[in-house]
mmCIF file of C-alpha atoms in Angstrom:
data_model
loop_
_atom_site.group_PDB
_atom_site.id
_atom_site.type_symbol
_atom_site.label_atom_id
_atom_site.label_comp_id
_atom_site.label_asym_id
_atom_site.label_seq_id
_atom_site.Cartn_x
_atom_site.Cartn_y
_atom_site.Cartn_z
ATOM 1 C CA MET P 729 -2.797 126.073 10.686
ATOM 2 C CA ASN P 730 -0.548 123.625 12.507
ATOM 3 C CA SER P 731 -3.282 123.015 15.065
ATOM 4 C CA THR P 732 -5.783 122.152 12.331
ATOM 5 C CA ALA P 733 -3.339 119.780 10.657
ATOM 6 C CA THR P 734 -2.594 118.131 13.988
ATOM 7 C CA GLU P 735 -6.293 117.625 14.660
ATOM 8 C CA THR P 736 -6.766 116.132 11.196
ATOM 9 C CA VAL P 737 -3.898 113.697 11.702
ATOM 10 C CA SER P 738 -5.254 112.789 15.138
ATOM 11 C CA GLU P 739 -8.708 112.106 13.703
ATOM 12 C CA GLU P 740 -7.214 109.939 10.960
ATOM 13 C CA ASN P 741 -5.220 107.985 13.532
ATOM 14 C CA ASP P 742 -8.314 107.489 15.681
ATOM 15 C CA TRP P 743 -10.250 106.319 12.622
ATOM 16 C CA THR P 744 -7.485 103.849 11.715
ATOM 17 C CA VAL P 745 -7.283 102.526 15.269
ATOM 18 C CA GLY P 746 -11.054 102.176 15.400
ATOM 19 C CA LYS P 747 -11.157 100.230 12.143
ATOM 20 C CA THR P 748 -8.346 97.981 13.342
ATOM 21 C CA VAL P 749 -10.158 97.270 16.598
ATOM 22 C CA VAL P 750 -13.391 96.493 14.752
ATOM 23 C CA CYS P 751 -11.701 94.146 12.279
ATOM 24 C CA THR P 752 -9.831 92.397 15.084
ATOM 25 C CA CYS P 753 -13.011 91.918 17.103
ATOM 26 C CA ILE P 754 -14.868 90.544 14.086
ATOM 27 C CA VAL P 755 -12.079 88.061 13.338
ATOM 28 C CA LEU P 756 -11.895 86.947 16.975
ATOM 29 C CA PHE P 757 -15.661 86.609 17.135
ATOM 30 C CA TRP P 758 -15.684 84.530 13.962
ATOM 31 C CA VAL P 759 -12.902 82.294 15.343
ATOM 32 C CA LEU P 760 -14.955 81.827 18.522
ATOM 33 C CA ILE P 761 -17.987 80.818 16.467
ATOM 34 C CA TYR P 762 -15.905 78.432 14.353
ATOM 35 C CA LEU P 763 -14.313 76.739 17.365
ATOM 36 C CA SER P 764 -17.614 76.390 19.178
ATOM 37 C CA MET P 765 -19.262 74.925 16.062
ATOM 38 C CA HIS P 766 -16.574 72.252 15.773
ATOM 39 C CA LYS P 767 -15.740 71.571 19.416
ATOM 40 C CA LEU P 768 -19.065 71.718 21.250
ATOM 41 C CA ARG P 769 -22.069 69.437 21.006
ATOM 42 C CA ARG P 770 -25.517 70.833 20.344
ATOM 43 C CA ASN P 771 -27.942 70.573 23.250
ATOM 44 C CA GLY P 772 -31.183 71.525 21.517
ATOM 45 C CA GLY P 773 -31.227 74.878 23.301
ATOM 46 C CA ARG P 774 -32.607 73.326 26.474
ATOM 47 C CA ASN P 775 -30.115 74.811 28.934
ATOM 48 C CA VAL P 776 -31.634 78.067 30.165
ATOM 49 C CA TRP P 777 -28.414 79.319 31.722
ATOM 50 C CA TYR P 778 -26.647 79.336 28.368
ATOM 51 C CA HIS P 779 -29.307 81.683 27.018
ATOM 52 C CA VAL P 780 -29.127 83.905 30.100
ATOM 53 C CA GLY P 781 -25.351 84.139 29.817
ATOM 54 C CA TYR P 782 -25.458 84.806 26.086
ATOM 55 C CA PHE P 783 -28.026 87.588 26.204
ATOM 56 C CA THR P 784 -26.337 89.148 29.239
ATOM 57 C CA ALA P 785 -23.083 89.310 27.279
ATOM 58 C CA VAL P 786 -24.934 90.732 24.273
ATOM 59 C CA ALA P 787 -26.563 93.443 26.395
ATOM 60 C CA LEU P 788 -23.188 94.446 27.833
ATOM 61 C CA ILE P 789 -21.608 94.599 24.375
ATOM 62 C CA ILE P 790 -24.402 96.776 22.987
ATOM 63 C CA TYR P 791 -24.317 99.055 26.032
ATOM 64 C CA LEU P 792 -20.538 99.450 26.322
ATOM 65 C CA LEU P 793 -19.550 99.525 22.648
ATOM 66 C CA PRO P 794 -19.066 103.108 21.385
ATOM 67 C CA ASN P 795 -21.486 104.187 18.684
ATOM 68 C CA ASP P 796 -18.756 104.796 16.102
ATOM 69 C CA LEU P 797 -17.360 101.304 16.512
ATOM 70 C CA ALA P 798 -20.849 99.802 16.562
ATOM 71 C CA LEU P 799 -21.662 101.422 13.217
ATOM 72 C CA ASP P 800 -18.528 99.900 11.712
ATOM 73 C CA ALA P 801 -18.938 96.491 13.342
ATOM 74 C CA PHE P 802 -22.622 95.834 12.691
ATOM 75 C CA ASN P 803 -23.652 96.443 9.104
ATOM 76 C CA PRO P 804 -25.031 94.426 6.172
ATOM 77 C CA ILE P 805 -21.539 93.311 5.125
ATOM 78 C CA THR P 806 -20.738 91.892 8.559
ATOM 79 C CA ILE P 807 -24.094 90.148 8.758
ATOM 80 C CA THR P 808 -23.598 88.673 5.288
ATOM 81 C CA LEU P 809 -20.122 87.365 6.112
ATOM 82 C CA VAL P 810 -20.830 85.904 9.544
ATOM 83 C CA CYS P 811 -24.485 84.948 9.251
ATOM 84 C CA THR P 812 -24.825 83.930 5.593
ATOM 85 C CA LEU P 813 -21.514 83.014 3.970
ATOM 86 C CA TYR P 814 -20.167 81.147 6.982
ATOM 87 C CA PRO P 815 -23.406 79.152 7.472
ATOM 88 C CA ILE P 816 -23.239 78.275 3.767
ATOM 89 C CA TYR P 817 -19.779 76.814 4.389
ATOM 90 C CA GLU P 818 -21.048 74.899 7.422
ATOM 91 C CA SER P 819 -23.997 73.646 5.366
ATOM 92 C CA ILE P 820 -21.660 72.351 2.672
ATOM 93 C CA ARG P 821 -19.602 70.635 5.332
ATOM 94 C CA ALA P 822 -22.726 69.145 6.922
ATOM 95 C CA VAL P 823 -23.916 67.683 3.623
ATOM 96 C CA CYS P 824 -20.482 66.155 3.038
ATOM 97 C CA THR P 825 -20.458 64.307 6.373
ATOM 98 C CA VAL P 826 -21.980 60.874 6.867
ATOM 99 C CA ASP P 827 -24.070 61.931 9.852
ATOM 100 C CA THR P 828 -27.409 63.540 8.964
ATOM 101 C CA ASP P 829 -27.958 65.200 12.342
ATOM 102 C CA ASP P 830 -25.823 68.162 11.315
ATOM 103 C CA ASP P 831 -27.888 68.417 8.122
ATOM 104 C CA THR P 832 -31.001 68.809 10.243
ATOM 105 C CA SER P 833 -29.341 71.370 12.526
ATOM 106 C CA MET P 834 -28.211 73.579 9.658
ATOM 107 C CA LEU P 835 -31.568 73.242 7.919
ATOM 108 C CA GLN P 836 -33.247 74.451 11.102
ATOM 109 C CA TYR P 837 -30.920 77.452 11.046
ATOM 110 C CA TRP P 838 -31.851 78.337 7.467
ATOM 111 C CA ILE P 839 -35.545 78.035 8.268
ATOM 112 C CA ALA P 840 -35.292 80.482 11.178
ATOM 113 C CA GLN P 841 -32.822 82.795 9.457
ATOM 114 C CA GLY P 842 -34.643 82.834 6.153
ATOM 115 C CA ILE P 843 -38.071 83.537 7.588
ATOM 116 C CA LEU P 844 -36.811 86.560 9.530
ATOM 117 C CA SER P 845 -34.725 87.840 6.610
ATOM 118 C CA PHE P 846 -37.663 87.619 4.241
ATOM 119 C CA ALA P 847 -40.189 89.044 6.701
ATOM 120 C CA SER P 848 -37.975 91.970 7.731
ATOM 121 C CA ALA P 849 -36.627 92.987 4.326
ATOM 122 C CA TRP P 850 -38.713 96.168 4.489
ATOM 123 C CA VAL P 851 -37.066 97.227 7.767
ATOM 124 C CA ASN P 852 -33.819 98.139 5.992
ATOM 125 C CA ASP P 853 -35.648 100.699 3.858
ATOM 126 C CA VAL P 854 -37.554 102.119 6.824
ATOM 127 C CA THR P 855 -34.433 102.566 8.954
ATOM 128 C CA ASN P 856 -32.427 104.377 6.266
ATOM 129 C CA ASP P 857 -33.654 107.726 7.589
ATOM 130 C CA HIS P 858 -33.034 106.801 11.236
ATOM 131 C CA PRO P 859 -29.337 105.978 11.761
ATOM 132 C CA LEU P 860 -29.678 105.183 15.469
ATOM 133 C CA VAL P 861 -32.592 102.798 14.898
ATOM 134 C CA ARG P 862 -30.699 101.252 11.985
ATOM 135 C CA GLN P 863 -27.657 100.691 14.184
ATOM 136 C CA TYR P 864 -29.594 98.884 16.907
ATOM 137 C CA TRP P 865 -31.519 96.895 14.303
ATOM 138 C CA PHE P 866 -28.330 95.515 12.770
ATOM 139 C CA GLU P 867 -26.918 94.749 16.203
ATOM 140 C CA CYS P 868 -30.020 92.792 17.206
ATOM 141 C CA LEU P 869 -30.119 91.039 13.840
ATOM 142 C CA PHE P 870 -26.473 90.001 14.105
ATOM 143 C CA PHE P 871 -26.721 88.609 17.620
ATOM 144 C CA TYR P 872 -30.021 86.875 16.828
ATOM 145 C CA TYR P 873 -28.450 85.004 13.915
ATOM 146 C CA VAL P 874 -25.454 84.061 16.058
ATOM 147 C CA TRP P 875 -27.851 82.832 18.767
ATOM 148 C CA LEU P 876 -29.475 80.594 16.171
ATOM 149 C CA LEU P 877 -26.121 79.251 15.025
ATOM 150 C CA LEU P 878 -24.081 78.624 18.174
ATOM 151 C CA PRO P 879 -24.253 75.025 19.440
ATOM 152 C CA PHE P 880 -24.509 75.869 23.149
ATOM 153 C CA THR P 881 -27.511 78.159 22.602
ATOM 154 C CA ASP P 882 -28.857 76.263 19.560
ATOM 155 C CA GLY P 883 -31.612 78.792 19.066
ATOM 156 C CA ALA P 884 -32.636 77.343 15.708
ATOM 157 C CA ALA P 885 -33.436 73.952 17.254
ATOM 158 C CA LEU P 886 -35.223 75.593 20.181
ATOM 159 C CA LEU P 887 -37.433 77.660 17.885
ATOM 160 C CA TYR P 888 -38.215 74.657 15.732
ATOM 161 C CA ASP P 889 -39.138 72.438 18.679
ATOM 162 C CA CYS P 890 -41.171 75.078 20.525
ATOM 163 C CA VAL P 891 -42.757 77.049 17.677
ATOM 164 C CA THR P 892 -42.346 75.604 14.201
ATOM 165 C CA GLU P 893 -43.117 71.939 14.812
ATOM 166 C CA PRO P 894 -46.157 72.282 17.102
ATOM 167 C CA PHE P 895 -47.784 75.272 15.389
ATOM 168 C CA ILE P 896 -46.514 75.723 11.819
ATOM 169 C CA VAL P 897 -45.977 72.150 10.599
ATOM 170 C CA PRO P 898 -49.650 71.121 11.033
ATOM 171 C CA LEU P 899 -50.725 74.192 9.067
ATOM 172 C CA ILE P 900 -48.433 73.837 6.069
ATOM 173 C CA ALA P 901 -48.186 70.044 5.793
ATOM 174 C CA PRO P 902 -51.379 69.679 3.697
ATOM 175 C CA TYR P 903 -50.196 72.348 1.259
ATOM 176 C CA ALA P 904 -46.557 71.336 0.818
ATOM 177 C CA LYS P 905 -47.313 68.269 -1.318
ATOM 178 C CA LYS P 906 -49.874 70.182 -3.371
ATOM 179 C CA MET P 907 -47.373 72.954 -4.059
ATOM 180 C CA SER P 908 -44.748 70.417 -5.110
ATOM 181 C CA ASN P 909 -47.116 68.840 -7.622
ATOM 182 C CA ALA P 910 -48.272 72.250 -8.815
ATOM 183 C CA LEU P 911 -44.711 73.463 -9.396
ATOM 184 C CA ASN P 912 -43.845 70.377 -11.412
ATOM 185 C CA ALA P 913 -47.014 70.785 -13.465
ATOM 186 C CA ILE P 914 -46.331 74.476 -14.092
ATOM 187 C CA VAL P 915 -42.748 73.857 -15.171
ATOM 188 C CA THR P 916 -43.817 71.038 -17.469
ATOM 189 C CA ALA P 917 -46.515 73.250 -18.963
ATOM 190 C CA PHE P 918 -44.075 76.071 -19.593
ATOM 191 C CA ILE P 919 -41.655 73.700 -21.245
ATOM 192 C CA ASN P 920 -44.247 72.038 -23.460
ATOM 193 C CA ALA P 921 -46.749 74.824 -24.147
ATOM 194 C CA PHE P 922 -45.578 77.606 -26.410
ATOM 195 C CA HIS P 923 -48.862 79.485 -26.063
ATOM 196 C CA LEU P 924 -47.893 80.500 -22.510
ATOM 197 C CA TRP P 925 -45.401 82.972 -23.921
ATOM 198 C CA PHE P 926 -47.749 85.807 -22.969
ATOM 199 C CA VAL P 927 -47.098 85.107 -19.249
ATOM 200 C CA TRP P 928 -43.422 85.829 -19.765
ATOM 201 C CA PHE P 929 -44.321 88.798 -21.929
ATOM 202 C CA ALA P 930 -46.495 90.253 -19.145
ATOM 203 C CA PHE P 931 -43.718 89.674 -16.608
ATOM 204 C CA PHE P 932 -41.394 91.917 -18.615
ATOM 205 C CA PHE P 933 -43.685 94.907 -18.052
ATOM 206 C CA LEU P 934 -43.769 94.626 -14.269
ATOM 207 C CA SER P 935 -41.738 97.049 -12.169
ATOM 208 C CA PRO P 936 -38.268 95.886 -11.070
ATOM 209 C CA ASN P 937 -39.314 95.862 -7.402
ATOM 210 C CA LEU P 938 -42.303 93.631 -8.131
ATOM 211 C CA LYS P 939 -40.160 91.340 -10.274
ATOM 212 C CA SER P 940 -37.678 91.049 -7.416
ATOM 213 C CA ILE P 941 -40.423 90.147 -4.933
ATOM 214 C CA ILE P 942 -41.854 87.501 -7.259
ATOM 215 C CA ALA P 943 -38.410 86.027 -7.934
ATOM 216 C CA ILE P 944 -37.548 85.816 -4.234
ATOM 217 C CA CYS P 945 -40.946 84.313 -3.387
ATOM 218 C CA ILE P 946 -40.417 81.585 -5.969
ATOM 219 C CA GLY P 947 -37.073 80.717 -4.413
ATOM 220 C CA THR P 948 -38.138 80.836 -0.769
ATOM 221 C CA VAL P 949 -41.833 80.195 -0.061
ATOM 222 C CA TYR P 950 -42.143 76.582 -1.164
ATOM 223 C CA PRO P 951 -38.568 75.633 -0.120
ATOM 224 C CA PHE P 952 -39.291 76.992 3.372
ATOM 225 C CA MET P 953 -42.411 74.868 3.601
ATOM 226 C CA ALA P 954 -40.650 71.792 2.245
ATOM 227 C CA SER P 955 -37.695 72.317 4.588
ATOM 228 C CA ILE P 956 -39.961 72.549 7.620
ATOM 229 C CA ILE P 957 -41.694 69.327 6.614
ATOM 230 C CA ALA P 958 -38.327 67.671 5.930
ATOM 231 C CA VAL P 959 -37.046 68.405 9.430
ATOM 232 C CA SER P 960 -40.222 66.941 10.928
ATOM 233 C CA THR P 961 -39.751 63.591 9.159
ATOM 234 C CA PRO P 962 -37.409 60.879 10.486
ATOM 235 C CA GLN P 963 -35.668 60.381 7.133
ATOM 236 C CA GLY P 964 -32.435 62.270 6.563
ATOM 237 C CA ASP P 965 -32.413 62.303 2.765
ATOM 238 C CA ASP P 966 -34.919 65.138 2.479
ATOM 239 C CA ASP P 967 -32.947 67.204 5.004
ATOM 240 C CA THR P 968 -29.825 66.757 2.888
ATOM 241 C CA TYR P 969 -31.691 67.621 -0.310
ATOM 242 C CA TRP P 970 -33.028 70.917 0.984
ATOM 243 C CA LEU P 971 -29.817 71.839 2.775
ATOM 244 C CA THR P 972 -28.036 71.359 -0.548
ATOM 245 C CA TYR P 973 -30.610 73.629 -2.156
ATOM 246 C CA TRP P 974 -30.203 76.374 0.446
ATOM 247 C CA SER P 975 -26.417 76.248 0.112
ATOM 248 C CA CYS P 976 -26.695 76.865 -3.628
ATOM 249 C CA TYR P 977 -29.598 79.295 -3.433
ATOM 250 C CA GLY P 978 -27.809 81.352 -0.784
ATOM 251 C CA ILE P 979 -24.948 81.951 -3.209
ATOM 252 C CA LEU P 980 -27.397 82.724 -6.018
ATOM 253 C CA TYR P 981 -29.259 85.200 -3.802
ATOM 254 C CA LEU P 982 -26.047 86.995 -2.842
ATOM 255 C CA ILE P 983 -25.023 87.220 -6.497
ATOM 256 C CA MET P 984 -28.418 88.656 -7.423
ATOM 257 C CA GLY P 985 -28.261 91.151 -4.565
ATOM 258 C CA PHE P 986 -24.822 92.301 -5.698
ATOM 259 C CA PHE P 987 -25.726 92.839 -9.362
ATOM 260 C CA GLU P 988 -29.349 93.880 -8.881
ATOM 261 C CA HIS P 989 -28.546 97.571 -8.476
ATOM 262 C CA TRP P 990 -26.995 97.727 -11.952
ATOM 263 C CA LEU P 991 -28.939 95.062 -13.843
ATOM 264 C CA LYS P 992 -32.462 95.240 -12.440
ATOM 265 C CA ARG P 993 -33.723 97.183 -15.459
ATOM 266 C CA VAL P 994 -32.002 94.913 -17.963
ATOM 267 C CA PRO P 995 -34.640 92.765 -19.725
ATOM 268 C CA GLY P 996 -34.353 89.135 -18.736
ATOM 269 C CA PHE P 997 -32.350 89.632 -15.523
ATOM 270 C CA TYR P 998 -35.089 88.387 -13.204
ATOM 271 C CA ILE P 999 -36.190 85.765 -15.720
ATOM 272 C CA MET P 1000 -32.709 84.248 -15.603
ATOM 273 C CA TYR P 1001 -32.783 84.390 -11.809
ATOM 274 C CA ILE P 1002 -36.125 82.567 -11.712
ATOM 275 C CA LEU P 1003 -34.953 79.933 -14.188
ATOM 276 C CA ALA P 1004 -31.787 79.361 -12.157
ATOM 277 C CA THR P 1005 -33.886 79.051 -8.992
ATOM 278 C CA ILE P 1006 -36.210 76.489 -10.574
ATOM 279 C CA TYR P 1007 -33.207 74.566 -11.879
ATOM 280 C CA LEU P 1008 -31.811 74.359 -8.349
ATOM 281 C CA MET P 1009 -35.140 73.590 -6.702
ATOM 282 C CA LEU P 1010 -36.944 70.885 -8.628
ATOM 283 C CA PRO P 1011 -35.916 67.219 -8.312
ATOM 284 C CA MET P 1012 -36.488 66.668 -12.029
ATOM 285 C CA PHE P 1013 -33.381 68.745 -12.770
ATOM 286 C CA LYS P 1014 -31.221 67.946 -9.707
ATOM 287 C CA GLY P 1015 -29.503 71.243 -10.334
ATOM 288 C CA ALA P 1016 -28.603 71.942 -6.720
ATOM 289 C CA ASP P 1017 -26.812 68.609 -6.416
ATOM 290 C CA ALA P 1018 -24.910 69.220 -9.658
ATOM 291 C CA ILE P 1019 -23.807 72.740 -8.672
ATOM 292 C CA PHE P 1020 -23.048 71.582 -5.145
ATOM 293 C CA ARG P 1021 -20.769 68.755 -6.250
ATOM 294 C CA SER P 1022 -19.071 70.475 -9.163
ATOM 295 C CA ILE P 1023 -18.540 73.959 -7.682
ATOM 296 C CA LEU P 1024 -19.281 74.425 -3.976
ATOM 297 C CA VAL P 1025 -17.634 71.267 -2.659
ATOM 298 C CA PRO P 1026 -14.298 71.816 -4.479
ATOM 299 C CA LEU P 1027 -14.259 75.494 -3.490
ATOM 300 C CA SER P 1028 -14.828 74.632 0.174
ATOM 301 C CA GLY P 1029 -12.224 71.854 0.176
ATOM 302 C CA GLN P 1030 -14.700 69.130 1.145
ATOM 303 C CA THR P 1031 -14.152 66.771 -1.806
ATOM 304 C CA GLU P 1032 -12.597 63.943 0.199
ATOM 305 C CA MET P 1033 -15.261 64.190 2.881
ATOM 306 C CA LEU P 1034 -17.997 63.979 0.243
ATOM 307 C CA MET P 1035 -16.328 60.903 -1.258
ATOM 308 C CA LEU P 1036 -16.352 59.240 2.160
ATOM 309 C CA ARG P 1037 -20.025 60.082 2.545
ATOM 310 C CA ASP P 1038 -20.827 58.610 -0.866
ATOM 311 C CA ALA P 1039 -18.848 55.482 -0.002
ATOM 312 C CA SER P 1040 -20.758 55.127 3.257
ATOM 313 C CA ILE P 1041 -24.095 55.508 1.475
ATOM 314 C CA LEU P 1042 -23.004 52.940 -1.115
ATOM 315 C CA ARG P 1043 -22.096 50.524 1.662
ATOM 316 C CA MET P 1044 -25.507 50.917 3.273
ATOM 317 C CA GLU P 1045 -27.211 50.346 -0.077
ATOM 318 C CA LEU P 1046 -25.142 47.221 -0.661
ATOM 319 C CA GLU P 1047 -25.953 45.887 2.785
ATOM 320 C CA SER P 1048 -29.656 46.403 2.202
ATOM 321 C CA LYS P 1049 -29.608 44.509 -1.110
ATOM 322 C CA ILE P 1050 -27.344 41.593 -0.171
ATOM 323 C CA PRO P 1051 -28.909 38.586 1.580
ATOM 324 C CA GLU P 1052 -27.885 38.171 5.193
ATOM 325 C CA SER P 1053 -26.242 34.817 4.469
ATOM 326 C CA ARG P 1054 -23.839 36.311 1.892
ATOM 327 C CA ARG P 1055 -23.389 39.799 3.317
ATOM 328 C CA ALA P 1056 -20.141 39.150 5.187
ATOM 329 C CA GLN P 1057 -18.571 37.421 2.191
ATOM 330 C CA VAL P 1058 -19.480 40.181 -0.267
ATOM 331 C CA LEU P 1059 -18.400 42.993 2.041
ATOM 332 C CA ASP P 1060 -15.103 41.216 2.657
ATOM 333 C CA ALA P 1061 -14.537 40.995 -1.098
ATOM 334 C CA VAL P 1062 -15.365 44.676 -1.518
ATOM 335 C CA SER P 1063 -13.003 45.570 1.317
ATOM 336 C CA LYS P 1064 -10.180 43.614 -0.304
ATOM 337 C CA THR P 1065 -10.869 45.324 -3.616
ATOM 338 C CA PHE P 1066 -10.590 48.806 -2.148
ATOM 339 C CA GLY P 1067 -7.593 47.871 -0.046
ATOM 340 C CA ALA P 1068 -5.675 46.098 -2.791
ATOM 341 C CA ASP P 1069 -2.320 47.307 -4.052
ATOM 342 C CA ASN P 1070 -2.801 49.480 -7.128
ATOM 343 C CA SER P 1071 0.084 47.752 -8.871
ATOM 344 C CA LYS P 1072 -1.790 44.450 -8.668
ATOM 345 C CA MET P 1073 -5.119 45.813 -9.854
ATOM 346 C CA PRO P 1074 -6.206 45.243 -13.459
ATOM 347 C CA SER P 1075 -5.154 48.182 -15.569
ATOM 348 C CA VAL P 1076 -7.266 49.760 -18.238
ATOM 349 C CA ARG P 1077 -5.717 50.895 -21.480
ATOM 350 C CA ARG P 1078 -7.119 51.770 -24.841
ATOM 351 C CA ARG P 1079 -6.332 50.308 -28.210
ATOM 352 C CA PRO P 1080 -7.815 51.375 -31.516
ATOM 353 C CA ASN P 1081 -10.677 49.440 -33.023
ATOM 354 C CA TYR P 1082 -9.980 49.594 -36.722
ATOM 355 C CA GLY P 1083 -13.272 48.067 -37.693
ATOM 356 C CA ASP P 1084 -15.568 50.902 -36.554
ATOM 357 C CA LYS P 1085 -15.551 54.560 -37.319
ATOM 358 C CA SER P 1086 -17.465 57.349 -35.722
ATOM 359 C CA ASP P 1087 -19.546 59.931 -37.513
ATOM 360 C CA TYR P 1088 -16.520 62.190 -37.726
ATOM 361 C CA GLY P 1089 -14.346 59.541 -39.342
ATOM 362 C CA ALA P 1090 -12.119 59.143 -36.293
ATOM 363 C CA ILE P 1091 -11.093 55.693 -35.168
ATOM 364 C CA GLU P 1092 -13.056 54.624 -32.091
ATOM 365 C CA GLU P 1093 -11.265 53.176 -29.105
ATOM 366 C CA LYS P 1094 -12.432 50.378 -26.848
ATOM 367 C CA GLU P 1095 -11.410 49.815 -23.256
ATOM 368 C CA ILE P 1096 -9.746 46.511 -22.551
ATOM 369 C CA ILE P 1097 -8.563 45.106 -19.259
ATOM 370 C CA VAL P 1098 -5.065 43.676 -19.246
#
């Protein structure tokens, strides 16, 4: 009896130690990724020795790591935290910076990550009955996403330059604009044409799995095409637009994945998901920008950085509209305005306007400068 109890306690201690080691390794690995993302410059993935060193280290980790620890370390939760949530944070940070090169880099990551995630969604179901295959699949998936993300390997840029741009961009470029126009036309038709109610009615009778596939396709297929085209253009505005979309859609996708198990049979669940996706996607709504600025930026602590970006964009717009002969004078006046002492700036206060009344009978107030 004592021997059995001792063995049980020993197993519990081993399990606790194993979990502690796994959590510590994950935290250290995440810190390494964070430091490399912020301290190292991206090289476009052109240094072969970085790739050799990275994959050699990966092979050693997979070979030497015990199976029990590997099962705990590499799972959907770990992949979601390190390879989805953290890139969302980096995407938010990239959008909030003045430089658009980091927007392009993160957009390249989402293109490569999203295509594999969407194309291999069926693998998770296939590997459920094969634990060993499932373990190695998650390990490879994790290290592949990290390879895409790290600046010294810069796998996302390498894949885009060597595969996406020369082979995929020429194929999808003619269709991207057509799909954009078609989506706008479809949305407008659904808004203005009541007789299309039967399309929604038919959607309700589809199976939950088919609804999920349709909903995910709506949120990924065209945005992937548009993102690929955006990276191939010299302008940075389209990169920022689609990176903003992916930041918001990534959160929406995670929320749907979390609640889908319980709500997938609730009528209207996938309809709401599709409507939210369209709201984020289409420029006519600018939903992604609104959600990004009002929710994601404050949560990530990037408000001041976004304000600096907006100020920089405003400066560039002013410079483009002001004649060269008056540019220095106007910019000097603007600089003095922003740098002036607040106590000397005109203050704005409100005083009641007793002559006008609103519809509710309240006295309206007018702003006056004193």
